[in-house]
Amino acid sequence: MEGRSAVDDAALGREAWSVLDANRAGAATVPAPGLYPHQWNWDSTFVAIGVSRCDTRRAGTELLSLLAGQWRTGMVPHIVFQQGRADAYFPGPSVWCSQNHPDAPTGVLTSGLTQPPLHALAVWWMWRHAKDREEARALVRELYPMLVAQHDYLAASRDLGGGGLAAIVHPWESGMDDSPVWDAPLDALTPVPQAYRREPFPDHPLNGHHDRYVWLALRYRDSGYDAAYLREEHPFAVEDPMFNGIWLASCQALAELAPLAGADPGPHREAAERIRAALLERLWAGDAFHALDLRAGRLSPVCTVGCFGPMLDPGLPADRVAKLVSVLESARFMGAAGYPVPSCEIRASQFDRSRYWRGPSWVNTNWLLRQAAVVHGLTGLARLLGACTLRLVRQSGFRECFDPFDGSGRGSRDFSWSAALTLDLLADNVEK
Ligand code: 2M8
């Protein structure tokens, strides 16, 4: 990076490793001390991506620990609970009751929701960067069937709209929990007040949304986590462009990994093509991909960082890529933010520079957009996204998220994915 020395980079890398080591709990890395004391799904995929640059075994251990929570349906839960810390987070194991479900793993307590399926991409990342090829090949062989089961689950049980995309059934499944995209579908619910409550975290959910989060989770649990209930009755079902863009990229990663596991890559390529066609047909809104609320039958009017998710697809037509880049670089997103990429477009009435997923910039979405720029050969954009992200963590530390105007940190400190993805970005600085 301009103006920085290799010594600065090495010091930042050491700080990142010490955060990841401090957040290690057995085989898993928890997202942050205190607030998030269990293993989270996509957090662990970002950790695996970051550590795989120099520690293949740790990347594999991280993913295997998460996948120990995989249900027999193939669903990979959004939280795998740490033993003995049941009360440390709400909603904890006593709310999800995974132990009562015949498809849940035995001996591991989990939530009943999932999160963006970045796992195959993380395994491919690990394979691509591994120095010990035999160790990495063995890991790929071990992980491959679990990844296939995960993708089969999404295709079989989450295509609630019947158009070839996976629907999320709770805002937590998007990973972008409080995004304004979920406001309209959440406001349309009439939840029954719950006995359960979590004290709102600063900068977290809007009043009323938390009750809806809990109510939705309980409805799904009380259906027995039933796929038919999701299709026919569950009141929240949204096709999210980031979730599906990630799924598509993971299908392409599975196609790369299949030969290593002695399997046919063809079905994964076909799945990627089906998802691409469905994204273009169902979610394209003229300027970007917008989320489709299946229950209301409308596209969300709000443009957020999630709207660029399908750019992770190298096969996305060039005219759509050009349009997306022009929106991303405009004053709606990067153009007016000193520390991009804001999680919601700045001109939207819902934009809020401090509130969690409603405006702040995040290291993980910056990393995903940088990866999207790389796959389309947009070197300048990729460099800018990498440099902006490193500037954020240098200025404010490995925070959970950042004010997009002045770069000040928000949310938890010592946040694992901010540290892990810094390692990945620094590795590219060295390789350049
Ligand atoms: C946030 O989500 C959890 C619920 O899953 C929460 O608000 O308590 C999100 O930022 C999500 O993307 C992340 O995976 C999780 C743990 O870091 O925190």
Tab-separated table of C-alpha atoms and ligand atoms in Angstrom:
chain	number	residue	atom	x	y	z
A	1	MET	CA	0.000	0.000	0.000
A	2	GLU	CA	1.231	3.498	-0.811
A	3	GLY	CA	2.943	5.257	2.059
A	4	ARG	CA	3.124	2.144	4.246
A	5	SER	CA	6.113	-0.018	4.817
A	6	ALA	CA	6.400	-3.782	5.023
A	7	VAL	CA	7.142	-3.263	8.736
A	8	ASP	CA	3.759	-1.556	9.252
A	9	ASP	CA	2.076	-4.408	7.400
A	10	ALA	CA	3.884	-7.003	9.503
A	11	ALA	CA	2.822	-5.254	12.729
A	12	LEU	CA	-0.800	-5.079	11.582
A	13	GLY	CA	-0.659	-8.767	10.643
A	14	ARG	CA	0.644	-9.667	14.111
A	15	GLU	CA	-2.161	-7.675	15.730
A	16	ALA	CA	-4.695	-9.497	13.558
A	17	TRP	CA	-3.303	-12.892	14.568
A	18	SER	CA	-3.393	-11.972	18.250
A	19	VAL	CA	-7.091	-11.034	17.948
A	20	LEU	CA	-7.835	-14.352	16.257
A	21	ASP	CA	-5.870	-16.298	18.849
A	22	ALA	CA	-7.624	-14.502	21.704
A	23	ASN	CA	-11.023	-15.231	20.145
A	24	ARG	CA	-10.282	-18.922	19.761
A	25	ALA	CA	-12.505	-21.211	21.800
A	26	GLY	CA	-11.405	-24.802	21.207
A	27	ALA	CA	-11.555	-25.551	17.481
A	28	ALA	CA	-13.735	-22.522	16.733
A	29	THR	CA	-13.088	-18.805	16.556
A	30	VAL	CA	-15.899	-16.749	18.068
A	31	PRO	CA	-16.776	-13.421	16.387
A	32	ALA	CA	-15.820	-11.219	19.326
A	33	PRO	CA	-15.240	-11.472	23.042
A	34	GLY	CA	-18.312	-10.757	25.157
A	35	LEU	CA	-21.124	-10.048	22.762
A	36	TYR	CA	-20.767	-13.109	20.500
A	37	PRO	CA	-19.411	-16.013	22.568
A	38	HIS	CA	-20.358	-18.861	20.186
A	39	GLN	CA	-19.374	-19.967	16.686
A	40	TRP	CA	-21.208	-18.071	13.952
A	41	ASN	CA	-21.615	-19.454	10.489
A	42	TRP	CA	-20.411	-16.883	7.957
A	43	ASP	CA	-18.037	-15.341	10.497
A	44	SER	CA	-16.188	-18.657	10.522
A	45	THR	CA	-16.019	-18.782	6.731
A	46	PHE	CA	-14.351	-15.342	6.746
A	47	VAL	CA	-11.969	-16.528	9.462
A	48	ALA	CA	-11.139	-19.590	7.356
A	49	ILE	CA	-10.521	-17.390	4.304
A	50	GLY	CA	-8.153	-15.133	6.262
A	51	VAL	CA	-6.149	-17.778	8.080
A	52	SER	CA	-5.878	-20.060	5.045
A	53	ARG	CA	-3.163	-17.819	3.594
A	54	CYS	CA	-0.695	-19.295	6.067
A	55	ASP	CA	-2.444	-21.933	8.148
A	56	THR	CA	-4.375	-24.488	6.110
A	57	ARG	CA	-4.959	-26.693	9.113
A	58	ARG	CA	-6.542	-23.928	11.156
A	59	ALA	CA	-8.825	-22.989	8.255
A	60	GLY	CA	-9.918	-26.632	7.968
A	61	THR	CA	-10.410	-26.995	11.725
A	62	GLU	CA	-12.560	-23.851	11.793
A	63	LEU	CA	-14.832	-25.144	9.033
A	64	LEU	CA	-15.005	-28.686	10.406
A	65	SER	CA	-15.975	-27.334	13.807
A	66	LEU	CA	-18.807	-25.331	12.225
A	67	LEU	CA	-19.913	-28.253	10.075
A	68	ALA	CA	-20.111	-30.483	13.146
A	69	GLY	CA	-23.330	-28.522	13.657
A	70	GLN	CA	-24.711	-29.381	10.206
A	71	TRP	CA	-28.177	-30.912	10.315
A	72	ARG	CA	-29.031	-34.155	8.533
A	73	THR	CA	-31.092	-32.045	6.106
A	74	GLY	CA	-27.810	-30.421	5.015
A	75	MET	CA	-28.680	-27.114	6.724
A	76	VAL	CA	-25.641	-25.399	8.253
A	77	PRO	CA	-26.886	-23.491	11.315
A	78	HIS	CA	-26.133	-19.844	11.864
A	79	ILE	CA	-24.847	-20.496	15.392
A	80	VAL	CA	-23.054	-23.511	16.833
A	81	PHE	CA	-23.160	-23.071	20.586
A	82	GLN	CA	-20.131	-23.444	22.796
A	83	GLN	CA	-20.644	-25.903	25.605
A	84	GLY	CA	-21.095	-24.379	29.040
A	85	ARG	CA	-21.893	-20.891	27.719
A	86	ALA	CA	-25.604	-21.437	27.121
A	87	ASP	CA	-26.750	-18.236	28.810
A	88	ALA	CA	-24.090	-16.031	27.329
A	89	TYR	CA	-26.163	-14.996	24.305
A	90	PHE	CA	-29.847	-14.569	23.575
A	91	PRO	CA	-31.470	-16.426	21.866
A	92	GLY	CA	-29.493	-19.365	23.173
A	93	PRO	CA	-29.969	-23.144	23.001
A	94	SER	CA	-33.053	-23.132	25.233
A	95	VAL	CA	-34.873	-21.054	22.608
A	96	TRP	CA	-33.832	-23.044	19.525
A	97	CYS	CA	-34.242	-26.492	21.163
A	98	SER	CA	-32.170	-28.181	18.458
A	99	GLN	CA	-31.665	-31.176	20.761
A	100	ASN	CA	-35.362	-32.045	20.323
A	101	HIS	CA	-35.174	-32.207	16.538
A	102	PRO	CA	-34.473	-35.549	14.826
A	103	ASP	CA	-32.399	-33.919	12.064
A	104	ALA	CA	-30.123	-31.943	14.372
A	105	PRO	CA	-26.692	-33.362	15.195
A	106	THR	CA	-26.287	-35.183	18.462
A	107	GLY	CA	-24.015	-33.731	21.086
A	108	VAL	CA	-23.885	-30.254	19.503
A	109	LEU	CA	-26.396	-27.500	20.202
A	110	THR	CA	-27.245	-25.171	17.341
A	111	SER	CA	-29.711	-22.562	16.142
A	112	GLY	CA	-32.336	-23.543	13.561
A	113	LEU	CA	-31.567	-20.869	10.951
A	114	THR	CA	-28.760	-20.672	8.418
A	115	GLN	CA	-26.545	-17.896	6.979
A	116	PRO	CA	-25.026	-17.063	3.552
A	117	PRO	CA	-23.477	-20.222	2.027
A	118	LEU	CA	-19.932	-18.983	1.636
A	119	HIS	CA	-18.421	-22.287	2.733
A	120	ALA	CA	-17.467	-23.781	-0.638
A	121	LEU	CA	-15.832	-20.501	-1.627
A	122	ALA	CA	-13.878	-20.587	1.648
A	123	VAL	CA	-12.754	-24.176	0.986
A	124	TRP	CA	-11.707	-23.241	-2.530
A	125	TRP	CA	-9.773	-20.263	-1.083
A	126	MET	CA	-8.044	-22.603	1.324
A	127	TRP	CA	-7.197	-25.036	-1.509
A	128	ARG	CA	-5.928	-22.240	-3.744
A	129	HIS	CA	-3.540	-20.864	-1.125
A	130	ALA	CA	-2.401	-24.060	0.605
A	131	LYS	CA	1.318	-24.765	0.552
A	132	ASP	CA	0.898	-28.388	1.638
A	133	ARG	CA	-1.162	-29.698	-1.286
A	134	GLU	CA	-1.706	-33.159	0.190
A	135	GLU	CA	-3.044	-31.807	3.473
A	136	ALA	CA	-5.359	-29.472	1.556
A	137	ARG	CA	-6.532	-32.233	-0.800
A	138	ALA	CA	-7.443	-34.427	2.181
A	139	LEU	CA	-9.418	-31.563	3.703
A	140	VAL	CA	-11.254	-30.911	0.447
A	141	ARG	CA	-12.217	-34.600	0.240
A	142	GLU	CA	-13.496	-34.542	3.796
A	143	LEU	CA	-15.464	-31.317	3.404
A	144	TYR	CA	-16.842	-31.836	-0.109
A	145	PRO	CA	-19.840	-34.092	0.784
A	146	MET	CA	-20.912	-31.673	3.522
A	147	LEU	CA	-20.822	-28.776	1.058
A	148	VAL	CA	-22.864	-30.738	-1.475
A	149	ALA	CA	-25.438	-31.557	1.223
A	150	GLN	CA	-25.632	-27.878	2.139
A	151	HIS	CA	-26.274	-26.873	-1.490
A	152	ASP	CA	-28.820	-29.662	-1.940
A	153	TYR	CA	-30.668	-28.404	1.140
A	154	LEU	CA	-30.895	-24.878	-0.276
A	155	ALA	CA	-32.180	-26.143	-3.624
A	156	ALA	CA	-34.663	-28.606	-2.128
A	157	SER	CA	-35.984	-26.708	0.886
A	158	ARG	CA	-35.390	-22.998	0.322
A	159	ASP	CA	-36.636	-22.358	-3.197
A	160	LEU	CA	-39.834	-21.025	-1.671
A	161	GLY	CA	-40.619	-18.880	-4.702
A	162	GLY	CA	-40.195	-21.779	-7.127
A	163	GLY	CA	-37.950	-19.695	-9.402
A	164	GLY	CA	-34.543	-21.220	-8.644
A	165	LEU	CA	-33.334	-18.901	-5.837
A	166	ALA	CA	-32.973	-19.632	-2.127
A	167	ALA	CA	-35.209	-17.606	0.205
A	168	ILE	CA	-34.147	-16.465	3.633
A	169	VAL	CA	-36.813	-16.940	6.296
A	170	HIS	CA	-35.421	-14.561	8.918
A	171	PRO	CA	-33.329	-11.363	8.690
A	172	TRP	CA	-30.584	-13.128	10.695
A	173	GLU	CA	-30.129	-15.514	7.774
A	174	SER	CA	-28.917	-12.655	5.589
A	175	GLY	CA	-26.111	-11.796	8.019
A	176	MET	CA	-27.176	-8.163	7.469
A	177	ASP	CA	-29.714	-8.318	10.257
A	178	ASP	CA	-30.948	-4.755	10.552
A	179	SER	CA	-30.715	-3.781	6.910
A	180	PRO	CA	-33.591	-1.470	5.862
A	181	VAL	CA	-34.435	-4.106	3.251
A	182	TRP	CA	-36.200	-6.087	5.978
A	183	ASP	CA	-38.213	-3.123	7.335
A	184	ALA	CA	-41.252	-3.606	5.096
A	185	PRO	CA	-41.532	-7.400	5.499
A	186	LEU	CA	-41.011	-7.045	9.281
A	187	ASP	CA	-43.501	-4.197	9.612
A	188	ALA	CA	-46.093	-6.342	7.825
A	189	LEU	CA	-45.987	-8.912	10.666
A	190	THR	CA	-48.332	-8.834	13.627
A	191	PRO	CA	-46.315	-10.660	16.250
A	192	VAL	CA	-47.737	-11.948	19.483
A	193	PRO	CA	-45.717	-10.374	22.346
A	194	GLN	CA	-43.073	-12.783	23.649
A	195	ALA	CA	-41.986	-13.604	27.134
A	196	TYR	CA	-38.433	-13.632	25.734
A	197	ARG	CA	-36.536	-10.390	25.439
A	198	ARG	CA	-33.001	-9.443	24.693
A	199	GLU	CA	-31.826	-6.063	25.893
A	200	PRO	CA	-31.168	-4.090	22.697
A	201	PHE	CA	-27.462	-3.538	22.037
A	202	PRO	CA	-26.451	0.052	21.326
A	203	ASP	CA	-26.877	0.824	17.605
A	204	HIS	CA	-28.770	-2.470	17.130
A	205	PRO	CA	-32.393	-3.143	16.152
A	206	LEU	CA	-35.061	-0.564	15.797
A	207	ASN	CA	-37.797	-0.626	18.402
A	208	GLY	CA	-40.231	-3.393	17.691
A	209	HIS	CA	-38.005	-5.316	15.317
A	210	HIS	CA	-36.452	-7.392	18.024
A	211	ASP	CA	-39.819	-8.791	19.106
A	212	ARG	CA	-40.453	-9.693	15.496
A	213	TYR	CA	-37.092	-11.445	15.218
A	214	VAL	CA	-37.887	-13.613	18.222
A	215	TRP	CA	-41.467	-14.257	17.149
A	216	LEU	CA	-40.362	-15.378	13.675
A	217	ALA	CA	-37.740	-17.715	15.119
A	218	LEU	CA	-40.260	-19.256	17.520
A	219	ARG	CA	-42.875	-19.774	14.812
A	220	TYR	CA	-40.360	-21.656	12.705
A	221	ARG	CA	-39.177	-23.674	15.717
A	222	ASP	CA	-42.746	-24.528	16.692
A	223	SER	CA	-43.407	-25.836	13.185
A	224	GLY	CA	-40.657	-28.387	13.896
A	225	TYR	CA	-38.345	-26.525	11.474
A	226	ASP	CA	-40.593	-27.865	8.776
A	227	ALA	CA	-39.881	-27.196	5.090
A	228	ALA	CA	-43.571	-27.398	4.098
A	229	TYR	CA	-44.446	-24.835	6.784
A	230	LEU	CA	-41.834	-22.479	5.330
A	231	ARG	CA	-43.324	-22.843	1.865
A	232	GLU	CA	-46.960	-22.537	2.826
A	233	GLU	CA	-47.234	-20.437	5.992
A	234	HIS	CA	-44.107	-18.724	7.219
A	235	PRO	CA	-44.745	-14.970	6.933
A	236	PHE	CA	-41.166	-13.904	6.136
A	237	ALA	CA	-39.636	-15.160	2.878
A	238	VAL	CA	-37.230	-12.987	0.920
A	239	GLU	CA	-34.927	-13.714	-2.024
A	240	ASP	CA	-31.809	-11.755	-1.129
A	241	PRO	CA	-29.268	-10.900	-3.841
A	242	MET	CA	-26.232	-11.191	-1.543
A	243	PHE	CA	-27.269	-14.594	-0.190
A	244	ASN	CA	-27.925	-15.873	-3.715
A	245	GLY	CA	-24.845	-14.197	-5.219
A	246	ILE	CA	-22.772	-15.987	-2.595
A	247	TRP	CA	-24.584	-19.260	-3.297
A	248	LEU	CA	-23.791	-18.896	-7.005
A	249	ALA	CA	-20.107	-18.177	-6.307
A	250	SER	CA	-20.021	-21.215	-4.015
A	251	CYS	CA	-21.529	-23.392	-6.778
A	252	GLN	CA	-18.674	-22.307	-9.026
A	253	ALA	CA	-16.212	-23.077	-6.230
A	254	LEU	CA	-17.789	-26.541	-5.835
A	255	ALA	CA	-17.287	-27.137	-9.554
A	256	GLU	CA	-13.560	-26.399	-9.057
A	257	LEU	CA	-13.378	-28.652	-5.988
A	258	ALA	CA	-15.387	-31.589	-7.409
A	259	PRO	CA	-12.525	-33.219	-9.392
A	260	LEU	CA	-10.352	-33.218	-6.246
A	261	ALA	CA	-13.044	-35.278	-4.560
A	262	GLY	CA	-13.429	-37.526	-7.615
A	263	ALA	CA	-16.827	-36.019	-8.408
A	264	ASP	CA	-18.438	-34.527	-11.509
A	265	PRO	CA	-18.273	-30.706	-11.647
A	266	GLY	CA	-21.116	-30.561	-14.209
A	267	PRO	CA	-24.078	-30.338	-11.801
A	268	HIS	CA	-22.444	-27.447	-9.915
A	269	ARG	CA	-21.869	-25.505	-13.157
A	270	GLU	CA	-25.494	-26.111	-14.135
A	271	ALA	CA	-26.660	-24.943	-10.696
A	272	ALA	CA	-24.616	-21.737	-11.092
A	273	GLU	CA	-26.215	-21.095	-14.477
A	274	ARG	CA	-29.698	-21.656	-13.061
A	275	ILE	CA	-29.065	-19.221	-10.211
A	276	ARG	CA	-27.633	-16.615	-12.612
A	277	ALA	CA	-30.696	-16.849	-14.864
A	278	ALA	CA	-33.032	-16.595	-11.877
A	279	LEU	CA	-31.176	-13.593	-10.426
A	280	LEU	CA	-31.412	-11.760	-13.747
A	281	GLU	CA	-35.044	-12.633	-14.247
A	282	ARG	CA	-36.329	-12.140	-10.709
A	283	LEU	CA	-34.147	-9.586	-8.882
A	284	TRP	CA	-32.770	-7.170	-11.497
A	285	ALA	CA	-34.323	-3.748	-10.851
A	286	GLY	CA	-32.668	-1.645	-13.548
A	287	ASP	CA	-29.848	-0.236	-11.413
A	288	ALA	CA	-28.904	-3.229	-9.270
A	289	PHE	CA	-30.287	-6.493	-7.878
A	290	HIS	CA	-32.952	-5.819	-5.258
A	291	ALA	CA	-34.382	-8.242	-2.697
A	292	LEU	CA	-37.732	-9.840	-3.567
A	293	ASP	CA	-40.289	-10.071	-0.755
A	294	LEU	CA	-42.134	-13.263	-1.720
A	295	ARG	CA	-45.029	-12.637	0.655
A	296	ALA	CA	-45.751	-9.119	-0.653
A	297	GLY	CA	-44.720	-10.016	-4.212
A	298	ARG	CA	-42.502	-6.915	-4.590
A	299	LEU	CA	-38.894	-5.897	-4.959
A	300	SER	CA	-37.473	-3.835	-2.123
A	301	PRO	CA	-37.053	-0.180	-3.158
A	302	VAL	CA	-33.910	0.187	-1.008
A	303	CYS	CA	-30.471	-0.260	-2.512
A	304	THR	CA	-27.908	-1.660	-0.067
A	305	VAL	CA	-24.493	-3.258	-0.212
A	306	GLY	CA	-26.326	-6.583	-0.624
A	307	CYS	CA	-27.558	-5.478	-4.050
A	308	PHE	CA	-24.043	-6.006	-5.465
A	309	GLY	CA	-23.758	-9.650	-4.322
A	310	PRO	CA	-24.379	-11.154	-7.789
A	311	MET	CA	-21.230	-9.375	-9.014
A	312	LEU	CA	-19.337	-12.261	-7.407
A	313	ASP	CA	-20.341	-14.227	-10.527
A	314	PRO	CA	-17.671	-14.057	-13.250
A	315	GLY	CA	-20.401	-14.954	-15.772
A	316	LEU	CA	-22.597	-11.947	-15.007
A	317	PRO	CA	-23.244	-10.115	-18.330
A	318	ALA	CA	-20.899	-7.157	-18.898
A	319	ASP	CA	-23.694	-4.583	-19.230
A	320	ARG	CA	-25.021	-5.492	-15.737
A	321	VAL	CA	-21.517	-5.366	-14.273
A	322	ALA	CA	-20.998	-1.904	-15.782
A	323	LYS	CA	-24.303	-0.676	-14.354
A	324	LEU	CA	-23.560	-2.075	-10.898
A	325	VAL	CA	-20.090	-0.515	-10.871
A	326	SER	CA	-21.496	2.873	-11.856
A	327	VAL	CA	-23.960	2.722	-8.934
A	328	LEU	CA	-21.284	1.470	-6.520
A	329	GLU	CA	-18.836	4.226	-7.496
A	330	SER	CA	-21.472	6.972	-7.486
A	331	ALA	CA	-22.340	9.328	-4.618
A	332	ARG	CA	-24.983	6.781	-3.631
A	333	PHE	CA	-22.217	4.541	-2.206
A	334	MET	CA	-18.448	4.956	-2.569
A	335	GLY	CA	-18.432	8.418	-4.137
A	336	ALA	CA	-19.707	10.216	-1.039
A	337	ALA	CA	-18.176	8.024	1.672
A	338	GLY	CA	-14.648	8.718	2.871
A	339	TYR	CA	-14.491	5.143	4.202
A	340	PRO	CA	-16.545	2.947	1.891
A	341	VAL	CA	-18.591	0.844	1.361
A	342	PRO	CA	-21.665	2.060	3.276
A	343	SER	CA	-24.088	-0.778	3.940
A	344	CYS	CA	-27.046	1.294	2.724
A	345	GLU	CA	-27.156	3.883	-0.022
A	346	ILE	CA	-26.477	7.300	1.434
A	347	ARG	CA	-29.422	9.063	-0.193
A	348	ALA	CA	-31.991	6.592	1.242
A	349	SER	CA	-34.177	7.976	4.038
A	350	GLN	CA	-33.310	4.875	6.107
A	351	PHE	CA	-29.550	5.502	5.864
A	352	ASP	CA	-27.995	5.917	9.317
A	353	ARG	CA	-24.213	6.246	9.615
A	354	SER	CA	-24.134	4.584	13.056
A	355	ARG	CA	-26.800	1.940	13.069
A	356	TYR	CA	-25.734	-1.581	12.484
A	357	TRP	CA	-26.212	-2.632	8.807
A	358	ARG	CA	-28.103	0.594	8.023
A	359	GLY	CA	-25.122	2.680	6.926
A	360	PRO	CA	-21.773	1.687	8.502
A	361	SER	CA	-19.039	0.092	6.375
A	362	TRP	CA	-18.069	-3.500	7.112
A	363	VAL	CA	-14.842	-5.357	6.383
A	364	ASN	CA	-16.605	-8.509	5.196
A	365	THR	CA	-18.790	-6.811	2.583
A	366	ASN	CA	-15.811	-4.736	1.445
A	367	TRP	CA	-13.890	-7.982	1.008
A	368	LEU	CA	-16.756	-9.566	-0.968
A	369	LEU	CA	-17.041	-6.547	-3.269
A	370	ARG	CA	-13.286	-6.499	-3.723
A	371	GLN	CA	-13.438	-10.173	-4.708
A	372	ALA	CA	-16.252	-9.308	-7.156
A	373	ALA	CA	-14.051	-6.589	-8.673
A	374	VAL	CA	-11.193	-9.098	-9.011
A	375	VAL	CA	-13.318	-11.685	-10.845
A	376	HIS	CA	-14.333	-9.017	-13.388
A	377	GLY	CA	-10.768	-7.780	-13.872
A	378	LEU	CA	-11.594	-4.381	-12.336
A	379	THR	CA	-8.127	-3.908	-10.903
A	380	GLY	CA	-8.504	-0.254	-9.950
A	381	LEU	CA	-11.723	-0.869	-8.025
A	382	ALA	CA	-10.242	-3.942	-6.318
A	383	ARG	CA	-7.165	-1.960	-5.226
A	384	LEU	CA	-9.280	0.892	-3.935
A	385	LEU	CA	-11.527	-1.425	-1.907
A	386	GLY	CA	-8.524	-3.220	-0.426
A	387	ALA	CA	-6.737	0.028	0.436
A	388	CYS	CA	-9.863	1.628	1.972
A	389	THR	CA	-10.435	-1.435	4.138
A	390	LEU	CA	-6.874	-1.478	5.426
A	391	ARG	CA	-7.134	2.265	6.116
A	392	LEU	CA	-10.214	1.594	8.265
A	393	VAL	CA	-8.575	-1.030	10.459
A	394	ARG	CA	-5.326	0.935	10.703
A	395	GLN	CA	-7.208	3.984	11.863
A	396	SER	CA	-9.771	2.399	14.186
A	397	GLY	CA	-8.692	-1.173	14.889
A	398	PHE	CA	-10.484	-4.444	14.148
A	399	ARG	CA	-13.929	-3.079	14.951
A	400	GLU	CA	-17.186	-4.766	13.998
A	401	CYS	CA	-18.098	-1.894	11.620
A	402	PHE	CA	-17.174	1.695	10.863
A	403	ASP	CA	-18.708	5.106	10.273
A	404	PRO	CA	-18.516	5.533	6.474
A	405	PHE	CA	-17.751	9.271	6.713
A	406	ASP	CA	-15.029	9.524	9.359
A	407	GLY	CA	-13.979	5.877	9.731
A	408	SER	CA	-14.569	5.763	13.494
A	409	GLY	CA	-15.241	2.292	14.874
A	410	ARG	CA	-18.665	0.966	15.841
A	411	GLY	CA	-19.842	-2.161	17.665
A	412	SER	CA	-17.523	-4.769	19.129
A	413	ARG	CA	-13.769	-4.427	19.342
A	414	ASP	CA	-11.358	-7.209	18.350
A	415	PHE	CA	-13.812	-8.542	15.811
A	416	SER	CA	-12.641	-11.769	14.191
A	417	TRP	CA	-13.673	-11.289	10.552
A	418	SER	CA	-12.154	-7.785	10.512
A	419	ALA	CA	-8.865	-9.284	11.701
A	420	ALA	CA	-8.976	-12.373	9.461
A	421	LEU	CA	-9.794	-10.523	6.242
A	422	THR	CA	-7.067	-7.997	7.031
A	423	LEU	CA	-4.652	-10.933	6.866
A	424	ASP	CA	-6.007	-11.823	3.445
A	425	LEU	CA	-5.653	-8.236	2.182
A	426	LEU	CA	-2.130	-7.962	3.596
A	427	ALA	CA	-1.146	-11.195	1.863
A	428	ASP	CA	-2.118	-9.594	-1.450
A	429	ASN	CA	-0.049	-6.520	-0.601
A	430	VAL	CA	2.981	-8.784	-0.291
A	431	GLU	CA	2.231	-10.741	-3.449
A	432	LYS	CA	1.829	-7.631	-5.638
B	1	2M8	C1	-24.857	-10.240	13.815
B	1	2M8	O1	-25.967	-11.111	13.960
B	1	2M8	C2	-26.350	-11.678	15.217
B	1	2M8	C3	-27.484	-12.649	14.960
B	1	2M8	O2	-27.043	-13.672	14.117
B	1	2M8	C4	-26.806	-10.640	16.234
B	1	2M8	O3	-27.135	-9.511	15.867
B	1	2M8	O4	-26.834	-10.988	17.416
B	1	2M8	C5	-24.648	-9.981	12.295
B	1	2M8	O5	-23.757	-8.923	12.054
B	1	2M8	C6	-24.195	-11.249	11.595
B	1	2M8	O6	-23.820	-10.984	10.270
B	1	2M8	C7	-23.016	-11.891	12.320
B	1	2M8	O7	-22.793	-13.151	11.738
B	1	2M8	C8	-23.257	-12.034	13.832
B	1	2M8	C9	-22.006	-12.456	14.580
B	1	2M8	O8	-20.925	-11.632	14.239
B	1	2M8	O9	-23.691	-10.793	14.386
